mmCIF file of C-alpha atoms in Angstrom:
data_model
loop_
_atom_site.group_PDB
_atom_site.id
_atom_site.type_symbol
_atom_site.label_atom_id
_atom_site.label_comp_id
_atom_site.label_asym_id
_atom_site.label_seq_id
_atom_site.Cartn_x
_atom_site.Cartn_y
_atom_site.Cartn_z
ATOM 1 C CA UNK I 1 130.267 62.987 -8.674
ATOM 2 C CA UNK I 2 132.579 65.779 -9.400
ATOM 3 C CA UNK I 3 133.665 66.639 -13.219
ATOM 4 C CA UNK I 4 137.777 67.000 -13.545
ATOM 5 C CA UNK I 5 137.199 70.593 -13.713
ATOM 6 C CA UNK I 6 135.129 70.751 -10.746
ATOM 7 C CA UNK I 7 137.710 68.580 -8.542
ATOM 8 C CA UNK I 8 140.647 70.440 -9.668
ATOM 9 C CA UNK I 9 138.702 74.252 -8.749
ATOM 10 C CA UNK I 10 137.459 72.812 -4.885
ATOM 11 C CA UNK I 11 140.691 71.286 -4.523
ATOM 12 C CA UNK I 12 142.383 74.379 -5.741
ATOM 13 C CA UNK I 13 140.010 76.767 -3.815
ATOM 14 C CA UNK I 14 140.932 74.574 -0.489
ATOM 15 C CA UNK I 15 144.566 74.742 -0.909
ATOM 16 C CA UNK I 16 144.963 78.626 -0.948
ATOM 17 C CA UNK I 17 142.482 79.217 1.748
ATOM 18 C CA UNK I 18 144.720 76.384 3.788
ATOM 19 C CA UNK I 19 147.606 78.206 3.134
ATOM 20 C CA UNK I 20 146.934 82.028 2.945
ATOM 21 C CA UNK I 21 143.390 81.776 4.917
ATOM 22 C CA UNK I 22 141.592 83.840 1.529
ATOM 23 C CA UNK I 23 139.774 82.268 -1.252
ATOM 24 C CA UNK I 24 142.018 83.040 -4.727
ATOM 25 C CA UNK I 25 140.986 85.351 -7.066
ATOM 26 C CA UNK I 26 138.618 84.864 -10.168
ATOM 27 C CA UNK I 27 141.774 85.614 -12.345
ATOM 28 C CA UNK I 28 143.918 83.273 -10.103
ATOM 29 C CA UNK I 29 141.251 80.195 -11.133
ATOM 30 C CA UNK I 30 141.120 81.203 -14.306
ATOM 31 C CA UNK I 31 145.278 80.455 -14.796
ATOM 32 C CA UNK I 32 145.183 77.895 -12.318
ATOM 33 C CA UNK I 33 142.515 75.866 -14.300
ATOM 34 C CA UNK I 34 143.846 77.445 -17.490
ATOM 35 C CA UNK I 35 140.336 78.554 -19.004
ATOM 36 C CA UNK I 36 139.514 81.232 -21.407
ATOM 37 C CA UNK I 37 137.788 83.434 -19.297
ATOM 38 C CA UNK I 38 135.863 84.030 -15.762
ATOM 39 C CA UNK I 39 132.421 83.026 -17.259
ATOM 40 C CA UNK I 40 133.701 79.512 -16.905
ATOM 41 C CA UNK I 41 135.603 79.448 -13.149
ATOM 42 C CA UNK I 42 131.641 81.434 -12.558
ATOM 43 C CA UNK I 43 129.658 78.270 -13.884
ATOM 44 C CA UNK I 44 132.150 75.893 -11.802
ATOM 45 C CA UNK I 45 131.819 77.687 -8.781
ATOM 46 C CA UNK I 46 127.783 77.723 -8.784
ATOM 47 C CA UNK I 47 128.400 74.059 -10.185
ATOM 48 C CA UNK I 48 130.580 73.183 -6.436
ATOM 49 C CA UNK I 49 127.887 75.582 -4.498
ATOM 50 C CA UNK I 50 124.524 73.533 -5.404
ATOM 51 C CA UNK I 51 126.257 70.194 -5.124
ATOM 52 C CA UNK I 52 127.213 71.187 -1.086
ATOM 53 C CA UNK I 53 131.268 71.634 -1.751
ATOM 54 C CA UNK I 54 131.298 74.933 -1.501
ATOM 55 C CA UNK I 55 129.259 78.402 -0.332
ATOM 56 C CA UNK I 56 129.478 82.155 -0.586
ATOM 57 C CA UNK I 57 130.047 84.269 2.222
ATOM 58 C CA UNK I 58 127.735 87.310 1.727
ATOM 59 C CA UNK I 59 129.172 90.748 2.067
ATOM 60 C CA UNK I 60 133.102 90.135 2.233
ATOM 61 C CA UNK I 61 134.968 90.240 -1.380
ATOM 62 C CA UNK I 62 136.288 86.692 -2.244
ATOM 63 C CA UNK I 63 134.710 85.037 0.365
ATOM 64 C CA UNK I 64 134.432 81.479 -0.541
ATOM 65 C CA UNK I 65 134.374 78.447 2.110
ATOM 66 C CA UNK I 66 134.753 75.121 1.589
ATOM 67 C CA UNK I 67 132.131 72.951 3.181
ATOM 68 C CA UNK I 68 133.215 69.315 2.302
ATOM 69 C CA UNK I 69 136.149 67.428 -0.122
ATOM 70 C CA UNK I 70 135.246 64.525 -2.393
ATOM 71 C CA UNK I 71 135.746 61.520 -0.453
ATOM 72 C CA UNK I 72 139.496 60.198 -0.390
ATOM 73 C CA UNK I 73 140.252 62.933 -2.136
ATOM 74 C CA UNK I 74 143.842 62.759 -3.076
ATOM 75 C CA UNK I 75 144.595 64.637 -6.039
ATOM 76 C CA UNK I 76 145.886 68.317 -5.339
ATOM 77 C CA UNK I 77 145.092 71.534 -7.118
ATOM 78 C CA UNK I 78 146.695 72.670 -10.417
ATOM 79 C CA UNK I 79 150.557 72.647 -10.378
ATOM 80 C CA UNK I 80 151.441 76.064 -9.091
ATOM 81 C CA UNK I 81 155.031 75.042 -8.086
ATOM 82 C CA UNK I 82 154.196 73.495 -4.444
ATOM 83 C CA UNK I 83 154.444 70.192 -3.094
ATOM 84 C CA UNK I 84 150.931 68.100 -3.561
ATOM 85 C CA UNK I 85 149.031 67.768 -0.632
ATOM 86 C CA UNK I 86 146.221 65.005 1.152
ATOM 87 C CA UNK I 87 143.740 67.541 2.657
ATOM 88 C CA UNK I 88 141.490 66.446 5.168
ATOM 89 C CA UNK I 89 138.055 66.162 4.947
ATOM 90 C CA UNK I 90 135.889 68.522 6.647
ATOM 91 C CA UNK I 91 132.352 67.572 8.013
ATOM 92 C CA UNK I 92 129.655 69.535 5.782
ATOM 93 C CA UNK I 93 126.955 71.714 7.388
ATOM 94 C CA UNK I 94 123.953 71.115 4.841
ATOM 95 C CA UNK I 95 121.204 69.918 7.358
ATOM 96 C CA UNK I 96 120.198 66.706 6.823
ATOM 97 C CA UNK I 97 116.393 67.185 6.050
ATOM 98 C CA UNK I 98 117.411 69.835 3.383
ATOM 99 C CA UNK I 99 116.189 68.350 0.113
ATOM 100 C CA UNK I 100 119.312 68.367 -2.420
ATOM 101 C CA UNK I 101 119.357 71.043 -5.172
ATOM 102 C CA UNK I 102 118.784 70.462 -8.766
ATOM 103 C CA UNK I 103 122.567 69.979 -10.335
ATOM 104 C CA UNK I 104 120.827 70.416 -13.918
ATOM 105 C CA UNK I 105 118.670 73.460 -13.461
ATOM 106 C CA UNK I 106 119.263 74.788 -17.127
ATOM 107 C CA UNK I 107 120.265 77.879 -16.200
ATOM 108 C CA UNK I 108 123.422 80.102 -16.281
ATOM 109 C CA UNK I 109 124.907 82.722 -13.689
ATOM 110 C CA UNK I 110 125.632 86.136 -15.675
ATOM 111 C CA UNK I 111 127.267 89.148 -14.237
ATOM 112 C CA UNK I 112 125.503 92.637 -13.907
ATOM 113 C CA UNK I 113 128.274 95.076 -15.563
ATOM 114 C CA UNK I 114 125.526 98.291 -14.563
ATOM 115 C CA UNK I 115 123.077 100.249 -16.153
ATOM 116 C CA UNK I 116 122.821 101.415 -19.901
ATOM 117 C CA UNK I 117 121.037 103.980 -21.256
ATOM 118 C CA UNK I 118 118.383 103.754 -23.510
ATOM 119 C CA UNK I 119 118.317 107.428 -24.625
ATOM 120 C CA UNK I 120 121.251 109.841 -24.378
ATOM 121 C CA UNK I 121 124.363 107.509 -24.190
ATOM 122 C CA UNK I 122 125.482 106.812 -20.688
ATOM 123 C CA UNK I 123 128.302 104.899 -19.760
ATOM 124 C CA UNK I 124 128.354 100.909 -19.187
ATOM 125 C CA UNK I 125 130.230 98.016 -18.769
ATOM 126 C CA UNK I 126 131.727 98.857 -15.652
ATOM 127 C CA UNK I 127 132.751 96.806 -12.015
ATOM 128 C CA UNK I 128 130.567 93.938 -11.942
ATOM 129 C CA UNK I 129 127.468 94.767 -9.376
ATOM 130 C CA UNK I 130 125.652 91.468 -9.058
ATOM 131 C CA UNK I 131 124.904 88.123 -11.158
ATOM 132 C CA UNK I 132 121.736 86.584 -11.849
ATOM 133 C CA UNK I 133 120.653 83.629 -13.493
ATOM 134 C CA UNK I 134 119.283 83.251 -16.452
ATOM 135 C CA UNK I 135 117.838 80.526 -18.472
ATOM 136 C CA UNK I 136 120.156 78.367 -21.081
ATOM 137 C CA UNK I 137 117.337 78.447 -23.330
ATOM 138 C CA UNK I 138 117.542 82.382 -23.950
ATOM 139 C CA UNK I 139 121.850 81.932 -24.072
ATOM 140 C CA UNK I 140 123.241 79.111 -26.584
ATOM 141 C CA UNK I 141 126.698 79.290 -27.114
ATOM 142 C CA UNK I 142 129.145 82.276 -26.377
ATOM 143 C CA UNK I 143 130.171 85.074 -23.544
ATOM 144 C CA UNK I 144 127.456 87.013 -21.981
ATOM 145 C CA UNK I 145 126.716 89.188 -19.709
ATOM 146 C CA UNK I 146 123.579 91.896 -18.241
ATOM 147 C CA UNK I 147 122.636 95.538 -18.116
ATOM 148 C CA UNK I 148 120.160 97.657 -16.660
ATOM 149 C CA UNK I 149 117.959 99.939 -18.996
ATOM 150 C CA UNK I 150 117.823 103.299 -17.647
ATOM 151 C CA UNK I 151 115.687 105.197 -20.325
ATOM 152 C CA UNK I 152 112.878 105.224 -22.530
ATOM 153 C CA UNK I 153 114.013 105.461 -26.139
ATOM 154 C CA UNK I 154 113.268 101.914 -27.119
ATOM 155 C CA UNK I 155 110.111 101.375 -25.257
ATOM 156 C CA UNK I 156 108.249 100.461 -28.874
ATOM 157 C CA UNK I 157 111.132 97.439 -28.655
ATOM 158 C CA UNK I 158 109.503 96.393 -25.768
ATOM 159 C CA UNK I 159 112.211 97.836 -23.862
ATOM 160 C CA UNK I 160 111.290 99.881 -20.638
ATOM 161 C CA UNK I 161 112.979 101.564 -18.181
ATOM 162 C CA UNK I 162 114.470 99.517 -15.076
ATOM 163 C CA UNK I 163 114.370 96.089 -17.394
ATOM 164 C CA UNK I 164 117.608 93.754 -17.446
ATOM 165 C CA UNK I 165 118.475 93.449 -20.615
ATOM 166 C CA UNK I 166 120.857 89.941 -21.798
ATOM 167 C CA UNK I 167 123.990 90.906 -24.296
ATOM 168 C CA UNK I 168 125.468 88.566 -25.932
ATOM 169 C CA UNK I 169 129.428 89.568 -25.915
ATOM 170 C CA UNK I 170 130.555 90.150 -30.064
ATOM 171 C CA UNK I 171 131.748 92.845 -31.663
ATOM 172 C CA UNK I 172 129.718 92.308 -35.563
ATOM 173 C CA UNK I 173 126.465 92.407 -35.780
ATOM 174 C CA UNK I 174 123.455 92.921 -38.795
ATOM 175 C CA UNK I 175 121.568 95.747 -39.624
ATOM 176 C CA UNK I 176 118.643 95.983 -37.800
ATOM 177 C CA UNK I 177 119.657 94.206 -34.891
ATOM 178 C CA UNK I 178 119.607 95.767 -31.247
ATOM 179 C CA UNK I 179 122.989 96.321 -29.990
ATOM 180 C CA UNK I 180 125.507 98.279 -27.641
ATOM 181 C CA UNK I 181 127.305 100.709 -29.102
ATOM 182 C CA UNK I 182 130.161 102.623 -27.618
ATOM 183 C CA UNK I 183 130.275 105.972 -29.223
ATOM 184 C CA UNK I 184 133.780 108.082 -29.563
ATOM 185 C CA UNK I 185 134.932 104.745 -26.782
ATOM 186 C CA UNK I 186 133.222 107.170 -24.068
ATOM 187 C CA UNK I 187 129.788 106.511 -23.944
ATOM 188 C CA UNK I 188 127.579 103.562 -24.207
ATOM 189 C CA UNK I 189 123.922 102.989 -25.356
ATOM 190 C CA UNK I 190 121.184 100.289 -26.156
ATOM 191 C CA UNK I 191 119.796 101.221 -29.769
ATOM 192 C CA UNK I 192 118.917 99.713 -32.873
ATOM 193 C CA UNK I 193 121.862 99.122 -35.754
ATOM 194 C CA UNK I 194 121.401 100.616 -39.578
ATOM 195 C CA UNK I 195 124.462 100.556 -41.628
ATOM 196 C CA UNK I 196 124.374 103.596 -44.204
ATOM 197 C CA UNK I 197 127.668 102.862 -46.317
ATOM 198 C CA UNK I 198 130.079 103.955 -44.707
ATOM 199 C CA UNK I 199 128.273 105.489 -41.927
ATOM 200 C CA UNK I 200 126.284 103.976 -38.933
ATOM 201 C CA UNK I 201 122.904 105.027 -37.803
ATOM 202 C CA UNK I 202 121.591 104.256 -34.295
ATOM 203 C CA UNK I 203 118.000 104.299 -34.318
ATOM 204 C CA UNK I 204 115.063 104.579 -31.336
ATOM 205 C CA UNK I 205 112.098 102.705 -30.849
ATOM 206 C CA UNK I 206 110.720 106.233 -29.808
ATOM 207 C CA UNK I 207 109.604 108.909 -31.888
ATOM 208 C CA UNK I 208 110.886 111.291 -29.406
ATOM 209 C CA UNK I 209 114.425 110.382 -29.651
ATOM 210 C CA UNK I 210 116.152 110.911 -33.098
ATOM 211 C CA UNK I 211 118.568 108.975 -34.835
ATOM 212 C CA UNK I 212 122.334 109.368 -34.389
ATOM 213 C CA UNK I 213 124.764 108.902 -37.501
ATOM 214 C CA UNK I 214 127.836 108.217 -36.682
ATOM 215 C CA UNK I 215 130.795 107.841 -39.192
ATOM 216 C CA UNK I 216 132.030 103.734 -38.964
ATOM 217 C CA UNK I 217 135.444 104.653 -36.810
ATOM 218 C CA UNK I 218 133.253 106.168 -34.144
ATOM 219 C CA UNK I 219 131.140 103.455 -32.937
ATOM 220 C CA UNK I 220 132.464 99.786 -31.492
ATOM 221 C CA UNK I 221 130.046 97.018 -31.092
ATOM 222 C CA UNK I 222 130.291 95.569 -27.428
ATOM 223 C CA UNK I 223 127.542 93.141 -27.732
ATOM 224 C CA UNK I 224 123.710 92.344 -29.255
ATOM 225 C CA UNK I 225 120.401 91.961 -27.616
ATOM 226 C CA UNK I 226 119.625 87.994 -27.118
ATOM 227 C CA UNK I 227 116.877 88.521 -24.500
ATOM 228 C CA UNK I 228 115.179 90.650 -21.647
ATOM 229 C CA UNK I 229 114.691 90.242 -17.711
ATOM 230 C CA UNK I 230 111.844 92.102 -15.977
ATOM 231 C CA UNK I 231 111.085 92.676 -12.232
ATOM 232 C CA UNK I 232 107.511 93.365 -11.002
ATOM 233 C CA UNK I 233 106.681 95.031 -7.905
#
């Protein structure tokens, strides 16, 4: 069974794709279903995708298809200023020896904003690259999202070079926790907080790298370290 918020995105999805023959936008759902931000339209969408309702098309931009409806389904997407509809149902394509997948699999789908650099500042946050999932143990509440670590200064962290590194979105954070920082709103980097007074010091977990102070104006919190990701080959 469908939550409301998981009827009202297929149903949504399956109008605008009736009508226009495209899937709508993240930002589209997002008003449609009149949520905070994309991180939640994300977790329905994975939600619709392991239940059968819906599945990505790989390598085309918005490319969502809608496999099945809830049976006599009758109520219509989000008012958007049309007439309601009764869509038909369409047949779904799962084959039928295909055991189901887990609805509860206590994890969460984050976005890949790019790499970040732990060593000279390099820029981050950019177009979203990929998602990957990541346990809800290592989340708890909040916006998050992932980066790549391209460097070695905090390799006595336990950071390394090529890891995937899980930011929890906030712009505060305590002395002595691992954050990214955007220096002079230019550059971005992975390093260890120390607040001097009135100055802030971003420290290495590398004695070859030295520590950059930084009066308090110059440096924006964009997030703190809340776990890591690695990939061996």
């Amino acid at each position: 069974m469908l939550t409301t918020k998981q009827r009202e995105l297929l149903m949504f999805i399956h109008e605008r794709i009736k009508e226009g023959g495209v899937s709508p936008s993240f930002d589209e759902m997002k008003e449609a279903l009149d949520l905070a931000s994309k991180s939640g339209i994300h977790r329905l969408i994975t939600a619709l995708e392991e239940r059968g309702f819906i599945r990505r098309l790989a390598h085309r931009a918005r490319a969502l298809e809608v496999i099945k409806l809830p049976d006599q389904a009758t109520t219509s997407a989000p008012p958007r200023g049309r007439q309601a509809f009764v869509p038909q149902v369409v047949e779904g394509t799962r084959p039928a020896a295909e055991a189901p997948r887990a609805v509860n699999d206590d994890t969460r789908e984050l976005p890949l904003l790019g790499k970040i650099a732990a060593g000279v500042p390099i820029e981050a946050m950019g177009q979203e690259r990929d998602r990957l999932r990541v346990p809800e143990s290592m989340l708890g509440a909040g916006e998050h999202y992932i980066l790549e670590i391209d460097g070695d200064s905090m390799i006595n962290a336990g950071i390394l070079n090529g890891d995937f590194v899980v930011i929890k979105k906030t712009d505060t954070a305590q002395s002595g926790e691992i954050i990214v920082a955007l220096v002079d709103d230019e550059t971005a980097t992975l390093k260890r907080l120390r607040k001097k007074g009135a100055s802030i010091a971003l420290e290495a977990a590398n004695p070859a790298y030295k520590t950059q102070i930084y009066n308090d104006g110059q440096v924006r919190i964009q997030g703190k370290l809340v776990g890591l990701m690695r990939r061996y080959h």
